[in-house]
Coordinates of C-alpha atoms in Angstrom, one line a residue:
X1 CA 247.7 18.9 43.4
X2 CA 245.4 20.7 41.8
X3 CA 247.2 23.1 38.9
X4 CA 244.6 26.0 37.1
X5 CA 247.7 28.2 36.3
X6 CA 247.5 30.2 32.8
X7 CA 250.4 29.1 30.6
X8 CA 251.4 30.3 27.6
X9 CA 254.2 29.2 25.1
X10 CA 255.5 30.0 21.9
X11 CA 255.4 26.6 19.8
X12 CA 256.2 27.9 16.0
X13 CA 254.8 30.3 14.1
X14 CA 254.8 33.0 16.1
X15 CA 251.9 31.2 18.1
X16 CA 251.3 31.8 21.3
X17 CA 249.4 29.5 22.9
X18 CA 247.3 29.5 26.1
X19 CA 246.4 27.0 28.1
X20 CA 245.3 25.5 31.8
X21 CA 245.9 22.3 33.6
X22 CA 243.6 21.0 36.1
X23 CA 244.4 17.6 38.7
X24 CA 247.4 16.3 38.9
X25 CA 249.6 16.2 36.1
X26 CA 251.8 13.0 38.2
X27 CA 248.1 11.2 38.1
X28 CA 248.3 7.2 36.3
X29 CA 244.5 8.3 34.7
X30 CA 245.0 9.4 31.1
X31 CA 245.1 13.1 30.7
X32 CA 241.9 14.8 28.8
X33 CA 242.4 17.2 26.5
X34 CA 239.8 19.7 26.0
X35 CA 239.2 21.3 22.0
X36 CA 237.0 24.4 22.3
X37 CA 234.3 25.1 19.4
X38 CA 234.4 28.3 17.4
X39 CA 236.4 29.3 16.0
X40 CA 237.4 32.6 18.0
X41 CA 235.8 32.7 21.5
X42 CA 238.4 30.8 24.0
X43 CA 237.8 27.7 26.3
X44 CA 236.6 29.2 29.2
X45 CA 232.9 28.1 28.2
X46 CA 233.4 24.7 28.9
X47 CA 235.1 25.1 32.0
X48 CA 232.3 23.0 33.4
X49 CA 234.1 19.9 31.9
X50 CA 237.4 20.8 35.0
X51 CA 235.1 18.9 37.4
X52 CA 236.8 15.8 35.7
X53 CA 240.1 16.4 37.3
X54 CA 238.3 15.6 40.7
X55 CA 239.5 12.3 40.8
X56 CA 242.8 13.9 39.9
X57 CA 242.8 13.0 36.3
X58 CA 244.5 15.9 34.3
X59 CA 242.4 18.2 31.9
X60 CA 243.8 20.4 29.8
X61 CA 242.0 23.3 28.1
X62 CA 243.9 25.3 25.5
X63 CA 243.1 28.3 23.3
X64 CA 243.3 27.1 19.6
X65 CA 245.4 30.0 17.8
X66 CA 243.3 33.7 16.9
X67 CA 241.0 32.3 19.9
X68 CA 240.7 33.3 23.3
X69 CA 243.8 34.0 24.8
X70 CA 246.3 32.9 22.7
X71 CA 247.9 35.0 19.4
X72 CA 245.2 36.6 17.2
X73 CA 245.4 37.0 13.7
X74 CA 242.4 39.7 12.7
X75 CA 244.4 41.0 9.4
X76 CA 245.4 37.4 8.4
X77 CA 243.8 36.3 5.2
X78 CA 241.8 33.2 4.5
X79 CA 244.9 31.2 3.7
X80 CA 246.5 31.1 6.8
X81 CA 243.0 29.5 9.0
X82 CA 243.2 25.5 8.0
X83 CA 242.4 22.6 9.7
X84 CA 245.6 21.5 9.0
X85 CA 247.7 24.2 11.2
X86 CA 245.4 24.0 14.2
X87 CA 246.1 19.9 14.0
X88 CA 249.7 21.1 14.3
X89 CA 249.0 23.6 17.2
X90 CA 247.1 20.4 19.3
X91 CA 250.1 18.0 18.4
X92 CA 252.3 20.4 19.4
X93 CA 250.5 20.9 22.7
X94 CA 250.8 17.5 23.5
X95 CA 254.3 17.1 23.0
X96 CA 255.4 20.0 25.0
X97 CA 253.1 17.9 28.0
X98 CA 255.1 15.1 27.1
X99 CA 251.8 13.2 27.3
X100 CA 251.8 11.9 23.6
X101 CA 252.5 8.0 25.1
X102 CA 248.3 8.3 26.0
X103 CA 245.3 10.9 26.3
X104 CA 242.0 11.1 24.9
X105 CA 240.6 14.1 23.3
X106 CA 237.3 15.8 24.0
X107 CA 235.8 18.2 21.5
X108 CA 232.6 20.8 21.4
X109 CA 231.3 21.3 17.8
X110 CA 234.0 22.5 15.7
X111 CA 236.5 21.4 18.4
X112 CA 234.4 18.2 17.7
X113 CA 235.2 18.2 14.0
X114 CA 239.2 19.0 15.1
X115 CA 239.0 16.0 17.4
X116 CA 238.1 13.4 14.5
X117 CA 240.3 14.9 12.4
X118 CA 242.9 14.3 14.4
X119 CA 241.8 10.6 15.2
X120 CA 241.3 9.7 11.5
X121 CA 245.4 10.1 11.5
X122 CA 245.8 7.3 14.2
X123 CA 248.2 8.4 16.7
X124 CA 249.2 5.8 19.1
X125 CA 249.2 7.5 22.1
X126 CA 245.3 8.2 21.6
X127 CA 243.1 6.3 24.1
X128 CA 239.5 7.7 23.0
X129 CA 237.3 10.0 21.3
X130 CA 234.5 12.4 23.2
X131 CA 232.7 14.0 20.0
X132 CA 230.4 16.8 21.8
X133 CA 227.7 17.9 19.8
X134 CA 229.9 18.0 16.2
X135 CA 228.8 17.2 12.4
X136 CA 230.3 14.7 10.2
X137 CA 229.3 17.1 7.1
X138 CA 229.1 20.8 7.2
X139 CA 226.2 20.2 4.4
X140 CA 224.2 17.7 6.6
X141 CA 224.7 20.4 9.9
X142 CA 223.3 23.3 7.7
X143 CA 220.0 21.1 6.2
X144 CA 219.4 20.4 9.6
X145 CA 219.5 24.2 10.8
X146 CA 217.3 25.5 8.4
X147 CA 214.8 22.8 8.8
X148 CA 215.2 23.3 12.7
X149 CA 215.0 27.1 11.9
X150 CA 211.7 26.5 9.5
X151 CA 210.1 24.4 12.1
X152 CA 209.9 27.7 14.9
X153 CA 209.6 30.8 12.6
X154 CA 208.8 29.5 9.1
X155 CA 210.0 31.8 6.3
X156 CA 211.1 32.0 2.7
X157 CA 214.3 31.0 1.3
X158 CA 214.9 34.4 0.1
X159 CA 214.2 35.6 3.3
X160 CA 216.5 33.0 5.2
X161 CA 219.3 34.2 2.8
X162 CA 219.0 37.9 2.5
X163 CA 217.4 38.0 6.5
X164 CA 219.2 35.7 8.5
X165 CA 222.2 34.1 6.9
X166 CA 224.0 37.3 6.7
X167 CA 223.0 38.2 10.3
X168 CA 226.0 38.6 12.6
X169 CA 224.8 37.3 16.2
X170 CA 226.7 39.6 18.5
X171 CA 225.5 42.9 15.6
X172 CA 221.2 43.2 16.3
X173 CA 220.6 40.2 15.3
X174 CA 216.5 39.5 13.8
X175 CA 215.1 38.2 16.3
X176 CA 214.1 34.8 14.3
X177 CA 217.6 34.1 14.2
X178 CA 217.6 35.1 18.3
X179 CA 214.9 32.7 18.5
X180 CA 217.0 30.0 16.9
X181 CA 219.9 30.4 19.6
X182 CA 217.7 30.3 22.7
X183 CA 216.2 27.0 21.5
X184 CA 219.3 25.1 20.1
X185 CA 222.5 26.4 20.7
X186 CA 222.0 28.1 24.5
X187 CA 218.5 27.4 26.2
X188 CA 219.8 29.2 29.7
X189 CA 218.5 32.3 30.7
X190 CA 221.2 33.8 32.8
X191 CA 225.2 33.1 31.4
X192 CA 227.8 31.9 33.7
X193 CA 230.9 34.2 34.1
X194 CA 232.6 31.7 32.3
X195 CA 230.8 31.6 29.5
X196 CA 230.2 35.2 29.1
X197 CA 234.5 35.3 29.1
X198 CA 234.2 33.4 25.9
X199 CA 231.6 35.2 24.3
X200 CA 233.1 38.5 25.0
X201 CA 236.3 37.1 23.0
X202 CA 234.4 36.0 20.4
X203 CA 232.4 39.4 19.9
X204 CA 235.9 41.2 20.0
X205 CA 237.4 39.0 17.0
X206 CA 235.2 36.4 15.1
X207 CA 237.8 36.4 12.5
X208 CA 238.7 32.5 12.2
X209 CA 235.1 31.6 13.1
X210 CA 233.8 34.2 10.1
X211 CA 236.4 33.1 7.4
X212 CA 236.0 29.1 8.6
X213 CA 232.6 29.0 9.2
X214 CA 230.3 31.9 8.1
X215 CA 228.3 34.6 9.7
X216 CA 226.2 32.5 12.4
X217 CA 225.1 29.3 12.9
X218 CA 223.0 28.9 9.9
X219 CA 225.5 30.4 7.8
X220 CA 228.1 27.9 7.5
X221 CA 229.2 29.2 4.0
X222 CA 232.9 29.9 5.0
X223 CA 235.9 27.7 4.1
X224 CA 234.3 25.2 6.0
X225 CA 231.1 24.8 3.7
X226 CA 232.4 21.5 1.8
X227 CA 234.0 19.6 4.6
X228 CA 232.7 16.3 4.8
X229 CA 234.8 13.8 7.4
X230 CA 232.4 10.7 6.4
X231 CA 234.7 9.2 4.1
X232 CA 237.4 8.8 7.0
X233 CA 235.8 8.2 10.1
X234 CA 236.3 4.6 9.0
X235 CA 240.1 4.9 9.6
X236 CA 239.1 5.9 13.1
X237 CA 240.7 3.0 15.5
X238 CA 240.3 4.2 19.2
X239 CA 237.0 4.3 21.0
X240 CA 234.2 7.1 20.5
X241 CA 231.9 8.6 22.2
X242 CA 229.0 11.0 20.5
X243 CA 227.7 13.4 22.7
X244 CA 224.3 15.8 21.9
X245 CA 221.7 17.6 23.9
X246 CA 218.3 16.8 23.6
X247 CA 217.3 19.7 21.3
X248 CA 220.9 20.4 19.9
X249 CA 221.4 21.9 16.5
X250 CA 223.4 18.8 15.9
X251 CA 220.5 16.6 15.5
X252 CA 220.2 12.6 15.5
X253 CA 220.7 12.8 12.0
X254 CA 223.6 15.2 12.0
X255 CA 225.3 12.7 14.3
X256 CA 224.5 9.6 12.4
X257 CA 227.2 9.0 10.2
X258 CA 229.7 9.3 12.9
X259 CA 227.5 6.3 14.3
X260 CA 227.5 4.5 11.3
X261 CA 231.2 4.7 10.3
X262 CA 233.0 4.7 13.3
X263 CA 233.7 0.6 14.4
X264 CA 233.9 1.3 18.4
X265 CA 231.0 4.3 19.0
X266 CA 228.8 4.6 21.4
X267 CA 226.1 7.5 21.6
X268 CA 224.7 10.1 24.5
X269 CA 221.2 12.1 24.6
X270 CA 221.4 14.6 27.5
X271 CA 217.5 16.0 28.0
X272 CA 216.9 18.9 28.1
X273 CA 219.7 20.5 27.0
X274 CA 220.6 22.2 23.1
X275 CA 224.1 22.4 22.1
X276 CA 226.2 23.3 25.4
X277 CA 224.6 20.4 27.9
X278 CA 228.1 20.7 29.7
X279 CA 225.9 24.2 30.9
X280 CA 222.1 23.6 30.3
X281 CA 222.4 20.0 32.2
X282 CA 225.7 19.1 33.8
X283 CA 225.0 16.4 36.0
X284 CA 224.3 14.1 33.3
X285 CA 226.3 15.3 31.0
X286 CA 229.6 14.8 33.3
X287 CA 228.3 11.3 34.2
X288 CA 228.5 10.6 30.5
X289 CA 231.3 11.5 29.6
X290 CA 233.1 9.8 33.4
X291 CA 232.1 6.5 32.2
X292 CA 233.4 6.9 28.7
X293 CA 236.8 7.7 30.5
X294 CA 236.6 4.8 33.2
X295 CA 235.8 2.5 30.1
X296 CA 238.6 3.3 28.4
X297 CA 241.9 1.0 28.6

């Protein structure tokens, strides 16, 4: 059985959330829940990451709310977009499954930083961890950018701040911050359909991803700007699996407190890839993250 069929349902509110289900949702292999990065494009980017249901495992990618398909919130002030209410839209999710007895969670950058969030509250039913390309610290990730960013097209701080950090990616961008992308976030020449879905949704309302994390990916001056996770990740019981690329804006040292802190973590270079090596690299990157699941109990 293999089940791609769109759902949507109306949790609380006045959510509605989107999802799909690939494999078999009667297969003994813990379900995999997919958390998309953004905020505000949906999951169809990572669709690359269905190709784990081929042994009939079920993987489940879902909208998170004012993202993709499911309920948008463009008018919503900053007070409504927390960490805390998309936690409740996941839990939610997996209750409605009925799956909350056992799964494991894999998350993209910010879906990353969902993902240990959601760990550090130790929910039994949670098997494992796939951390993909995520910070630890919002002030670590943006140290790391700008020193990436100095290190292809050196310029002033003034100029990073007035220049670039305002610059909206999707809005004629410069093309330093252009320059920025095509080296560590998206190193592809061509975008798959799937991808392009998700950028399309993100160009049409970057609201949560503006008011959460800032303007681009230098920018993270939004609500986001002091979060720091360090401090928990000890509380984190299940295993853990840190994923990067090669050249991804989440550099080794972006990724090492997760290392450091976490008891049961392993870690993942893909070559050649930036920030999305489900895409730039796939073959390597699946392979990773199959093993992690075949590992688990």
């Amino acid at each position: 059985m293999n089940d791609t069929y769109l759902y949507g349902e109306m949790f609380s509110e006045n959510i509605l959330t989107s999802y799909r289900i690939y494999g078999d949702r009667k297969s003994l292999l813990t379900p995999l829940i997919i958390l998309h990065g953004g905020p505000s494009g949906g999951f169809d980017y990572l669709l690359n990451y269905r190709r784990l249901a081929d042994d009939g495992r079920m993987v489940i990618f879902y909208d998170q709310y004012g993202c993709g398909r499911s309920t948008h919130f463009p008018h919503a002030d900053a007070s409504f977009w927390t960490i805390a209410r998309y936690l409740r839209q996941l839990t939610q999710l997996i209750h409605h499954l009925g799956i909350g007895h056992g799964y494991s969670i894999l998350g993209h950058s910010w879906g990353g930083m969902l993902a240990a969030e959601h760990a550090c509250l130790q929910p039994a039913g949670l098997r494992g961890t796939i951390l993909a390309s995520s910070p630890a610290s919002i002030a670590l990730w943006q140290q790391e950018a700008i020193r990436l960013f100095n290190a292809l097209t050196p310029m002033s701080n003034d100029d990073i701040k007035n220049v670039i950090m305002p610059a909206v990616i999707y809005q004629n961008p410069p093309e330093q911050l252009v320059a920025y992308y095509a080296r560590h976030v998206y190193t592809l020449a061509e975008e798959a359909v799937h991808v392009q879905r998700s950028n399309a949704q993100f160009a049409a309302d970057p609201t949560g991803y503006h008011i959460l994390w800032g303007t681009n990916e230098l920018a993270a001056n939004g609500k986001l700007a002091d979060w720091d996770i360090t401090p928990h990740l000890c509380q984190i019981r299940c295993p853990v699996l840190v994923l990067r690329g090669e050249n991804d804006q989440a550099t080794e040292r972006v990724v090492s407190p997760l290392l450091s802190h976490i008891s049961d973590c392993r870690a993942v270079t893909i070559p050649g890839s930036s920030h999305n090596p489900h895409e730039e690299n796939i073959a390597p990157c699946l392979a990773a993250v199959s093993a992690f699941l075949r590992d688990l109990a």
